[in-house]
Amino acid sequence: MEKVIIIGSGPAAHTAAIYTARANLKPVMYEGLMAGGMPAGGQLTVTNDIENFPGFPDGISGQSLMSLMRQQALNCGTTIKTVTVNKVALNEKPFKVFAGMEEIQAETIIIATGATAKRLSISGEAHLWQKGISACAVCDGALPIFRDQILVVVGGGDTACEEALHLTKYASKVIMAVRRDVLRASQAMQNKVKKNAKIEIYWNTNVTEALGETKLKQVKIFNNRTEKNSVIDVGGLFYAVGHIPNTDFLQGQLKLDESGYIVTRPGTTQTSIDGVFACGDVQDKHYRQAITAAGTGCMAALETENYLDRE
Ligand code: FAD
Ligand code: NDP
């Protein structure tokens, strides 16, 4: 039986691993094998440079950052298995984890399986991804390619509004492409957007195609009320159409919110089942940053250690 099993492999999982390993809990991490279509190491492995993770004044590539975290987790004594967890049984203790052909018992589980940004799957998206198309304005907005450009944000929720407001710091203009004639975002957020002179909202608008050879140059848009297509010159396209938390394998055994995120007790990583902790994007639909994921990974490890001391 393992004292602690960590499921996932992003900054949250590796931070939890480093802390639990240093506390002699001999953590076993299931890092996944293209779990949810994402390489082991998580979302940062599919981006370029990370410029906002402290400690790297010149930035660092997402892949390098994740391999350093993985190496540190190994050096501290974590066992890492490159297998995806298909199922867990949390109804009685010890908990059971099913991964590949293995069935493992665990006193505690830390879930750090992250979330995946939804894409539109429009024509041109695949080859222009990260060449003008991004799903994270806070991460990428400050990059030189987006400076003084017209930028388009797709979506009408709180994230889209927050991203549009953030991008006004760099863009010459921000267009919000909203598919209906209302925003889903909170009233406070709507007010901020509507007051900002740099933001223009295109109502009833779907982005249907991304155009450009080596980088994004234009987008095709469709007005679903007038049924007219048009093409606009842009320097960037940012998706803010929601995320999908990777919680399917839980099969409803933990309390989730209406969007599928794991619910944790405020200020902690404690889930609805004692001894099961959740950290990183799988329980955070607000901040969704590497450093916040790492921070909650640390919390999950310390809370796991306290739980095992109490048991
Ligand atoms: P994730 O990074 O989401 O990783 C979790 C991983 O666990 C999954 O990807 C998968 O490999 C594994 N997994 C999932 N299910 C299972 C399973 N059942 N069994 C085993 N393993 C499983 N943040 C920043 O701070 N700065 C940036 O510059 C930045 N740029 C970004 C660029 C892009 C394109 C994207 C998509 C995100 C970016 N982010 C950035 C956000 C950041 O990547 C996330 O906030 C962070 O990675 C979340 O970490 P996490 O530990 O919660 O899990
Ligand atoms: P939401 O699901 O709230 O909004 C997604 C938006 O994207 C909606 O406007 C939706 O349109 C649109 N959309 C979805 N699919 C498509 C598509 N295929 N094409 C075009 N548009 C599409 O996600 P968010 O990430 O904005 O927010 C998630 C949660 O996090 C919410 O509860 C939100 O309140 C919260 N949050 C809070 C923040 C804050 O308080 N500061 C900041 C960020 C998030 P439609 O409305 O037509 O469905």
Coordinates of C-alpha atoms and ligand atoms in Angstrom, one line a residue:
M1 CA 0.0 0.0 0.0
E2 CA 1.2 3.5 -0.9
K3 CA 1.0 6.4 1.6
V4 CA 0.4 8.9 -1.2
I5 CA -0.5 8.6 -4.9
I6 CA -0.3 11.7 -7.0
I7 CA -2.3 11.7 -10.2
G8 CA -1.2 14.2 -12.9
S9 CA 2.1 15.7 -14.0
G10 CA 1.9 19.5 -14.2
P11 CA 3.4 22.1 -11.8
A12 CA 0.8 21.2 -9.1
A13 CA 1.6 17.4 -9.3
H14 CA 5.4 18.0 -9.3
T15 CA 5.3 20.5 -6.4
A16 CA 3.2 18.1 -4.4
A17 CA 5.7 15.3 -5.2
I18 CA 8.7 17.4 -4.1
Y19 CA 7.1 18.2 -0.8
T20 CA 5.7 14.8 0.0
A21 CA 9.0 13.1 -1.0
R22 CA 11.0 15.4 1.3
A23 CA 8.5 14.5 4.1
N24 CA 9.5 10.8 3.5
L25 CA 6.1 9.9 2.3
K26 CA 7.6 8.1 -0.7
P27 CA 5.0 9.4 -3.2
V28 CA 4.2 7.5 -6.4
M29 CA 3.1 9.7 -9.3
Y30 CA 1.1 8.6 -12.2
E31 CA 2.1 11.2 -14.8
G32 CA -0.2 9.9 -17.6
L33 CA 0.6 8.8 -21.1
M34 CA -1.0 11.4 -23.4
A35 CA -3.8 11.6 -20.8
G36 CA -6.6 13.7 -22.3
G37 CA -4.4 14.2 -25.4
M38 CA -1.8 16.1 -23.4
P39 CA 1.8 15.0 -23.0
A40 CA 3.1 14.1 -19.5
G41 CA 4.2 17.4 -18.0
G42 CA 0.9 19.0 -18.7
Q43 CA -0.2 22.2 -20.4
L44 CA 3.2 24.0 -20.3
T45 CA 4.7 21.3 -22.6
V46 CA 2.5 22.6 -25.5
T47 CA 3.6 26.3 -25.3
N48 CA 6.8 28.2 -26.1
D49 CA 8.5 30.5 -23.5
I50 CA 7.3 31.0 -20.0
E51 CA 8.2 34.5 -18.9
N52 CA 6.2 34.8 -15.7
F53 CA 7.4 31.9 -13.6
P54 CA 9.8 33.3 -11.0
G55 CA 13.4 32.3 -11.0
F56 CA 14.0 32.5 -14.8
P57 CA 14.8 36.1 -15.5
D58 CA 15.3 35.4 -19.2
G59 CA 12.2 33.1 -19.5
I60 CA 12.3 29.4 -20.0
S61 CA 10.7 27.0 -22.5
G62 CA 7.6 25.2 -21.1
Q63 CA 9.2 21.9 -21.9
S64 CA 12.4 22.7 -20.1
L65 CA 10.6 24.0 -17.0
M66 CA 8.6 20.8 -16.8
S67 CA 11.6 18.6 -17.2
L68 CA 13.4 20.5 -14.5
M69 CA 10.4 20.0 -12.2
R70 CA 10.2 16.3 -13.0
Q71 CA 14.0 15.9 -12.4
Q72 CA 13.6 17.7 -9.0
A73 CA 10.7 15.4 -8.0
L74 CA 12.8 12.3 -9.0
N75 CA 15.8 13.7 -7.1
C76 CA 13.8 14.1 -4.0
G77 CA 12.7 10.4 -4.1
T78 CA 9.4 10.4 -6.1
T79 CA 8.6 7.2 -8.1
I80 CA 7.1 8.3 -11.5
K81 CA 5.0 5.9 -13.6
T82 CA 4.2 6.9 -17.2
V83 CA 0.7 5.5 -17.0
T84 CA -2.7 7.1 -17.1
V85 CA -5.1 6.5 -14.3
N86 CA -8.4 5.2 -15.7
K87 CA -10.4 4.9 -12.5
V88 CA -10.3 5.3 -8.8
A89 CA -12.4 3.8 -6.0
L90 CA -12.9 6.3 -3.2
N91 CA -15.9 4.7 -1.4
E92 CA -13.8 2.9 1.2
K93 CA -10.3 3.1 2.7
P94 CA -7.7 2.3 1.6
F95 CA -8.5 4.0 -1.7
K96 CA -7.9 2.1 -4.9
V97 CA -6.3 3.5 -8.1
F98 CA -6.5 1.7 -11.4
A99 CA -3.8 2.5 -13.9
G100 CA -3.1 0.4 -16.9
M101 CA -3.1 -3.2 -15.7
E102 CA -2.3 -2.2 -12.1
E103 CA -4.6 -1.8 -9.1
I104 CA -2.9 0.1 -6.3
Q105 CA -4.1 0.8 -2.7
A106 CA -3.3 4.2 -1.2
E107 CA -3.9 5.9 2.1
T108 CA -4.2 9.3 0.4
I109 CA -4.6 10.6 -3.1
I110 CA -3.6 14.0 -4.5
I111 CA -5.4 14.8 -7.8
A112 CA -3.6 17.2 -10.1
T113 CA -4.9 16.3 -13.5
G114 CA -5.4 19.9 -14.7
A115 CA -7.7 21.2 -17.3
T116 CA -7.7 21.6 -21.1
A117 CA -8.6 24.8 -22.8
K118 CA -11.4 24.3 -25.3
R119 CA -10.6 25.1 -28.9
L120 CA -12.9 26.1 -31.8
S121 CA -11.4 23.6 -34.3
I122 CA -11.7 26.1 -37.1
S123 CA -9.8 25.9 -40.4
G124 CA -6.2 27.2 -40.0
E125 CA -6.2 26.7 -36.3
A126 CA -3.9 23.7 -36.2
H127 CA -1.0 25.2 -38.1
L128 CA -1.3 28.7 -36.6
W129 CA -1.6 27.5 -33.0
Q130 CA 0.9 29.5 -30.9
K131 CA 1.7 31.5 -34.1
G132 CA -0.8 34.1 -33.3
I133 CA -3.5 31.9 -31.8
S134 CA -3.5 31.3 -28.0
A135 CA -5.8 30.2 -25.3
C136 CA -4.2 32.3 -22.6
A137 CA -3.9 36.1 -22.8
V138 CA -2.3 36.5 -19.4
C139 CA 0.4 34.0 -20.5
D140 CA 1.0 35.2 -24.0
G141 CA -0.4 38.8 -24.3
A142 CA 2.9 40.5 -23.6
L143 CA 4.8 38.7 -26.3
P144 CA 6.2 41.1 -29.0
I145 CA 4.1 39.7 -31.8
F146 CA 0.9 41.0 -30.1
R147 CA 2.1 44.6 -29.4
D148 CA 0.2 47.4 -31.1
Q149 CA -1.9 45.0 -33.0
I150 CA -5.7 44.4 -33.4
L151 CA -6.4 41.4 -31.3
V152 CA -9.6 39.3 -31.2
V153 CA -10.9 37.5 -28.2
V154 CA -13.6 34.8 -28.7
G155 CA -16.1 34.3 -25.9
G156 CA -18.4 36.3 -23.8
G157 CA -17.8 34.9 -20.3
D158 CA -15.8 36.4 -17.4
T159 CA -12.6 34.9 -18.8
A160 CA -13.1 36.6 -22.2
C161 CA -13.8 39.9 -20.5
E162 CA -10.8 39.6 -18.2
E163 CA -8.6 38.6 -21.2
A164 CA -9.9 41.4 -23.4
L165 CA -9.2 43.9 -20.6
H166 CA -5.7 42.5 -20.1
L167 CA -4.9 42.7 -23.8
T168 CA -5.8 46.4 -23.9
K169 CA -2.4 47.0 -22.2
Y170 CA -0.6 45.8 -25.4
A171 CA -3.0 46.0 -28.3
S172 CA -4.0 48.9 -30.5
K173 CA -7.6 47.6 -30.3
V174 CA -9.3 44.5 -28.9
I175 CA -12.3 43.0 -30.6
M176 CA -14.5 40.7 -28.6
A177 CA -16.3 38.2 -30.9
V178 CA -19.4 37.1 -29.0
R179 CA -21.7 34.5 -30.6
R180 CA -24.9 35.8 -29.0
D181 CA -26.2 39.3 -28.4
V182 CA -25.5 39.2 -24.7
L183 CA -22.4 38.5 -22.6
R184 CA -22.5 35.6 -20.1
A185 CA -20.0 37.5 -17.9
S186 CA -20.9 39.0 -14.5
Q187 CA -22.4 42.5 -14.6
A188 CA -19.3 44.0 -13.0
M189 CA -17.1 42.6 -15.7
Q190 CA -19.5 43.6 -18.4
N191 CA -19.4 47.2 -17.2
K192 CA -15.6 47.3 -17.2
V193 CA -15.5 46.0 -20.8
K194 CA -18.1 48.4 -22.0
K195 CA -16.4 51.3 -20.4
N196 CA -13.0 50.5 -22.0
A197 CA -12.5 52.6 -25.2
K198 CA -10.1 50.1 -26.6
I199 CA -12.6 47.3 -26.7
E200 CA -15.2 46.8 -29.4
I201 CA -17.8 44.0 -29.1
Y202 CA -18.8 42.3 -32.3
W203 CA -22.2 40.8 -31.4
N204 CA -23.7 37.6 -33.0
T205 CA -20.3 36.9 -34.4
N206 CA -18.5 33.6 -35.0
V207 CA -14.9 33.3 -35.9
T208 CA -14.9 30.7 -38.7
E209 CA -11.3 30.7 -40.1
A210 CA -7.8 31.7 -39.2
L211 CA -5.7 32.9 -42.2
G212 CA -1.9 33.2 -42.6
E213 CA 1.0 31.2 -43.8
T214 CA 3.6 31.2 -41.0
K215 CA 1.7 33.5 -38.6
L216 CA -1.9 34.7 -38.1
K217 CA -2.7 37.6 -40.4
Q218 CA -6.5 37.7 -40.7
V219 CA -9.6 36.0 -39.4
K220 CA -12.8 35.3 -41.2
I221 CA -15.9 36.1 -39.2
F222 CA -19.6 35.3 -39.8
N223 CA -22.4 37.5 -38.5
N224 CA -25.1 34.9 -37.6
R225 CA -27.9 37.6 -37.6
T226 CA -27.2 39.2 -41.0
E227 CA -25.6 36.0 -42.3
K228 CA -22.7 38.0 -43.8
N229 CA -19.1 36.8 -43.9
S230 CA -16.1 39.2 -43.7
V231 CA -12.4 39.1 -43.2
I232 CA -10.5 41.3 -40.8
D233 CA -6.7 42.0 -40.5
V234 CA -5.6 41.0 -37.0
G235 CA -2.4 40.2 -35.1
G236 CA -3.8 37.7 -32.6
L237 CA -6.7 35.5 -31.8
F238 CA -7.3 34.5 -28.2
Y239 CA -9.8 31.7 -27.3
A240 CA -11.7 32.2 -24.0
V241 CA -14.5 29.7 -24.7
G242 CA -14.1 27.7 -21.5
H243 CA -11.9 24.9 -20.1
I244 CA -12.6 21.2 -19.6
P245 CA -11.3 20.0 -16.2
N246 CA -9.8 16.4 -16.4
T247 CA -12.2 14.8 -14.0
D248 CA -13.9 12.0 -16.1
F249 CA -11.9 9.3 -14.4
L250 CA -13.5 10.2 -11.1
Q251 CA -16.9 8.9 -12.3
G252 CA -18.8 11.2 -10.0
Q253 CA -17.2 10.1 -6.8
L254 CA -16.0 13.5 -5.7
K255 CA -18.2 16.7 -5.4
L256 CA -17.7 18.7 -8.6
D257 CA -19.1 22.2 -9.5
E258 CA -21.5 22.8 -12.4
S259 CA -18.5 23.0 -14.8
G260 CA -16.9 19.8 -13.7
Y261 CA -14.2 21.3 -11.5
I262 CA -13.4 19.5 -8.2
V263 CA -14.8 21.5 -5.2
T264 CA -12.3 22.1 -2.4
R265 CA -13.0 23.6 1.0
P266 CA -12.2 27.3 0.7
G267 CA -8.6 28.0 1.6
T268 CA -7.6 24.3 1.5
T269 CA -7.1 21.5 -1.1
Q270 CA -9.5 19.2 0.9
T271 CA -12.1 17.6 -1.4
S272 CA -15.5 16.1 -0.4
I273 CA -13.7 12.9 0.7
D274 CA -11.3 13.0 3.7
G275 CA -7.8 11.9 2.5
V276 CA -8.3 13.0 -1.1
F277 CA -6.8 16.4 -2.0
A278 CA -7.0 18.3 -5.3
C279 CA -4.6 21.0 -6.6
G280 CA -3.9 23.0 -9.7
D281 CA -6.3 23.8 -12.6
V282 CA -8.5 20.8 -11.9
Q283 CA -9.9 22.7 -8.9
D284 CA -9.2 26.3 -10.0
K285 CA -11.2 28.0 -12.8
H286 CA -10.1 31.5 -11.9
Y287 CA -6.3 31.9 -11.8
R288 CA -5.1 29.0 -14.0
Q289 CA -1.4 29.8 -13.8
A290 CA 1.7 27.6 -13.4
I291 CA 2.7 29.4 -10.2
T292 CA -0.8 29.1 -8.6
A293 CA -0.9 25.5 -9.6
A294 CA 2.5 24.9 -7.9
G295 CA 1.3 26.9 -4.8
T296 CA -1.8 24.6 -4.4
G297 CA 0.4 21.6 -5.0
C298 CA 2.5 22.6 -2.0
M299 CA -0.7 23.1 0.1
A300 CA -2.0 19.6 -1.0
A301 CA 1.3 18.0 0.2
L302 CA 1.3 19.8 3.5
E303 CA -2.4 18.9 4.1
T304 CA -1.7 15.2 3.1
E305 CA 1.2 15.1 5.6
N306 CA -1.1 16.5 8.4
Y307 CA -3.8 14.1 7.5
L308 CA -1.5 11.1 7.7
D309 CA -0.1 12.4 11.1
R310 CA -3.7 12.5 12.4
E311 CA -4.8 9.1 11.1
Ligands
FAD1 P1 -1.7 20.6 -16.1 O1 -0.5 21.4 -16.6 O2 -3.0 20.9 -16.7 O3 -1.2 19.1 -16.2 C1 -2.0 18.1 -15.8 C2 -1.5 16.8 -16.5 O4 -1.8 15.7 -15.8 C3 -2.2 16.6 -17.9 O5 -1.8 17.5 -18.9 C4 -1.9 15.2 -18.1 O6 -0.6 15.0 -18.7 C5 -1.9 14.6 -16.7 N1 -3.1 13.8 -16.5 C6 -4.4 14.2 -16.7 N2 -5.3 13.2 -16.5 C7 -4.5 12.2 -16.0 C8 -4.9 10.9 -15.6 N3 -6.1 10.4 -15.5 N4 -3.8 10.1 -15.2 C9 -2.6 10.5 -15.2 N5 -2.2 11.7 -15.6 C10 -3.2 12.6 -16.0 N6 0.7 29.5 -17.1 C11 1.7 30.4 -16.7 O7 1.8 30.6 -15.5 N7 2.5 31.0 -17.6 C12 2.4 30.8 -18.9 O8 3.1 31.4 -19.7 C13 1.4 29.9 -19.4 N8 1.3 29.6 -20.7 C14 0.3 28.7 -21.1 C15 0.2 28.5 -22.5 C16 -0.7 27.6 -22.9 C17 -0.8 27.3 -24.4 C18 -1.6 26.9 -22.0 C19 -2.6 25.9 -22.5 C20 -1.5 27.2 -20.6 C21 -0.5 28.1 -20.2 N9 -0.4 28.4 -18.8 C22 0.6 29.3 -18.4 C23 -1.3 27.8 -17.8 C24 -0.6 26.7 -17.1 O9 -0.1 25.8 -18.1 C25 -1.5 25.9 -16.2 O10 -2.1 26.8 -15.3 C26 -0.8 24.9 -15.4 O11 0.0 24.0 -16.3 C27 -1.7 24.0 -14.6 O12 -1.0 23.1 -14.0 P2 -1.6 21.8 -13.4 O13 -0.5 21.2 -12.5 O14 -2.9 22.0 -12.7 O15 -1.9 20.7 -14.5
NDP2 P1 -17.9 30.3 -19.5 O1 -18.3 29.0 -19.8 O2 -18.6 31.1 -18.4 O3 -18.0 31.2 -20.8 C1 -17.6 30.7 -22.1 C2 -17.9 31.7 -23.1 O4 -17.5 31.2 -24.4 C3 -19.4 32.0 -23.3 O5 -19.7 33.3 -23.6 C4 -19.8 31.1 -24.4 O6 -20.9 31.6 -25.2 C5 -18.6 31.2 -25.3 N1 -18.4 30.0 -26.1 C6 -18.4 28.7 -25.7 N2 -18.1 27.9 -26.8 C7 -18.1 28.7 -27.9 C8 -17.8 28.5 -29.3 N3 -17.7 27.3 -29.8 N4 -17.8 29.6 -30.1 C9 -18.0 30.9 -29.6 N5 -18.2 31.1 -28.3 C10 -18.2 30.1 -27.4 O7 -16.3 30.2 -19.3 P2 -15.3 31.2 -18.6 O8 -14.0 30.6 -18.7 O9 -15.5 32.6 -19.0 O10 -15.7 31.1 -17.0 C11 -15.7 29.9 -16.3 C12 -16.1 30.1 -14.9 O11 -15.1 30.8 -14.2 C13 -17.4 31.0 -14.8 O12 -18.1 30.5 -13.7 C14 -16.8 32.4 -14.5 O13 -17.7 33.2 -13.8 C15 -15.6 32.0 -13.7 N6 -14.6 33.1 -13.8 C16 -14.6 34.2 -13.0 C17 -13.8 35.2 -13.1 C18 -13.9 36.4 -12.2 O14 -14.8 36.3 -11.3 N7 -13.0 37.4 -12.3 C19 -12.7 35.2 -14.1 C20 -12.7 34.1 -15.0 C21 -13.7 33.1 -14.8 P3 -22.4 31.5 -24.6 O15 -22.5 32.5 -23.5 O16 -23.2 31.8 -25.8 O17 -22.6 30.1 -24.1

